[in-house]
């Protein structure tokens, strides 16, 4: 049953206007990225590559938030949720199926984005290496973590608030990576409190390998595995929280 | 449809007005100097936090945006920020290099803008060295840092050993063979500047490996090198001779007297090179033979390398034959002299020769040649000379 829900969700997500619209916008943004390279006063390849890598992350997260927050709400509004739950489907099956479907569509979107980006870079003369693919893989993981975050916030709040909270989580998630460089300002209780609060937020900077891949700085297999495990653990946590909240929800 | 026509009209009117409004600024095509306020350039850590994980792209875009700042500062030649009084370029590039420490142009531009524009070469060099700590194989950064050390700090004259060590570090980290050769060329050029008169030596040393020692090419190179070192030795001893005269207000009786430690230290404060005509033995400065194995001489107040004379003049008697010819032209009744004593008896000036050289007279042929004894010492093994001697 999980796979049925997942495949249906994936089809629905891929057909959604938000998904297709953001993908089209990504394409336009990638095409325009070369302009920054032209006016940079250099050969422009590094500048363009850097922007293309970032666009994959930004648009990927936007797709994750836009489709993730709308998923359950659409089911409730269209009353299809009641049809599903009236069948012998456990709620955790529903949540997991929804997340897997969402993940499938996001992975498909990310693969398309990576392909568009790399083909464009290659076509415009920029150097494309295998490290770029690894960077794309880690960005994909970042997007999946954000998808689980969006699902969790949607279960806890309304879709509109969930969008705002998702974007805030995204900002905080990248900020906590730099926090250790500022902690020396704090002492005692403040230091403990700040560290504890920061530990509650997924450190999204762990998925940012793109800036190093740009300069072909290698990443070790152990480092890569560590980052992947870290991402999977956060996804598991958010999906579990969503399941618990959804099970307690009066529908 | 008919009922909605006022709305369509309103849409058209609004769209037309807005498009026209947007188009107004686009009519101005003239060039303006753009200015950008860099007063708020955040701390690098804060900047990285604000970039939401897009440090690479954000740094490049901010860099491009800051070009407008450069335009004004390049004209003003002043990048002081209002309020804090800090260098705008320094703050900007500190942030940019923290956001993407592996992007070479940031360091290059930082060095150029801060060093050349504001004259803060210390900060400029700091950026380049920071870049090299991230990218030890970046040729452009090495080159720019070396140029900065050379042009702004006169490093190769003031601290030749440190400059040499810097160039060695560059050569060691340089991955491209052609570039590495250029570093060696730089080192050679530095040596040439440091030891004037040995300009061609490194060239011949390189060429020497192409020819066997006993081949015509090998002999030619050996001769060229010996000539250059002999000329260098003569010049260096003459320089000491002049310094001796200036310092002691008298001429030395022997050439070895010019090797006063104080004079030598003034001339070579960093140590003696192996091509000098003197060296240190038993804690004393001692004269060496010339590169051909003959001792340097002081003849008529001038330094002479007998080996060089032999090389240049060979068996030709030079001025003596000319002096005899002039005398015989004035006194046609006098026969061609039989020997040196006769020449002296006639009052003809006899140019001094090295002790190892002798005039040989052939009166029947009206000819004089110079014969040379073998050198008393060993010719220099020039192929093995390298490095520097100690004080």
PDB file of N, CA, C and O in Angstrom, chain B residues 147 174 234 266 337 353:
ATOM      1  N   UNK B 147      56.562  38.985  -7.636  1.00  0.00           N
ATOM      2  CA  UNK B 147      56.673  40.330  -8.214  1.00  0.00           C
ATOM      3  C   UNK B 147      56.510  41.393  -7.135  1.00  0.00           C
ATOM      4  O   UNK B 147      57.215  42.412  -7.141  1.00  0.00           O
ATOM      5  N   UNK B 174      55.477  24.224  -7.976  1.00  0.00           N
ATOM      6  CA  UNK B 174      55.004  24.450  -9.334  1.00  0.00           C
ATOM      7  C   UNK B 174      54.826  23.107 -10.048  1.00  0.00           C
ATOM      8  O   UNK B 174      55.755  22.306 -10.092  1.00  0.00           O
ATOM      9  N   UNK B 234      89.179  39.931 -12.660  1.00  0.00           N
ATOM     10  CA  UNK B 234      89.951  41.169 -12.837  1.00  0.00           C
ATOM     11  C   UNK B 234      89.144  42.361 -12.331  1.00  0.00           C
ATOM     12  O   UNK B 234      89.646  43.224 -11.598  1.00  0.00           O
ATOM     13  N   UNK B 266      82.474  44.920   2.992  1.00  0.00           N
ATOM     14  CA  UNK B 266      81.636  45.988   2.440  1.00  0.00           C
ATOM     15  C   UNK B 266      81.127  45.625   1.050  1.00  0.00           C
ATOM     16  O   UNK B 266      80.007  45.948   0.685  1.00  0.00           O
ATOM     17  N   UNK B 337     116.344  44.252 -34.038  1.00  0.00           N
ATOM     18  CA  UNK B 337     117.042  43.764 -32.831  1.00  0.00           C
ATOM     19  C   UNK B 337     117.075  42.243 -32.756  1.00  0.00           C
ATOM     20  O   UNK B 337     116.138  41.571 -33.185  1.00  0.00           O
ATOM     21  N   UNK B 353     105.449  41.710 -19.280  1.00  0.00           N
ATOM     22  CA  UNK B 353     104.724  40.452 -19.479  1.00  0.00           C
ATOM     23  C   UNK B 353     104.611  39.735 -18.146  1.00  0.00           C
ATOM     24  O   UNK B 353     105.350  40.033 -17.201  1.00  0.00           O
TER      25      UNK B 353
END
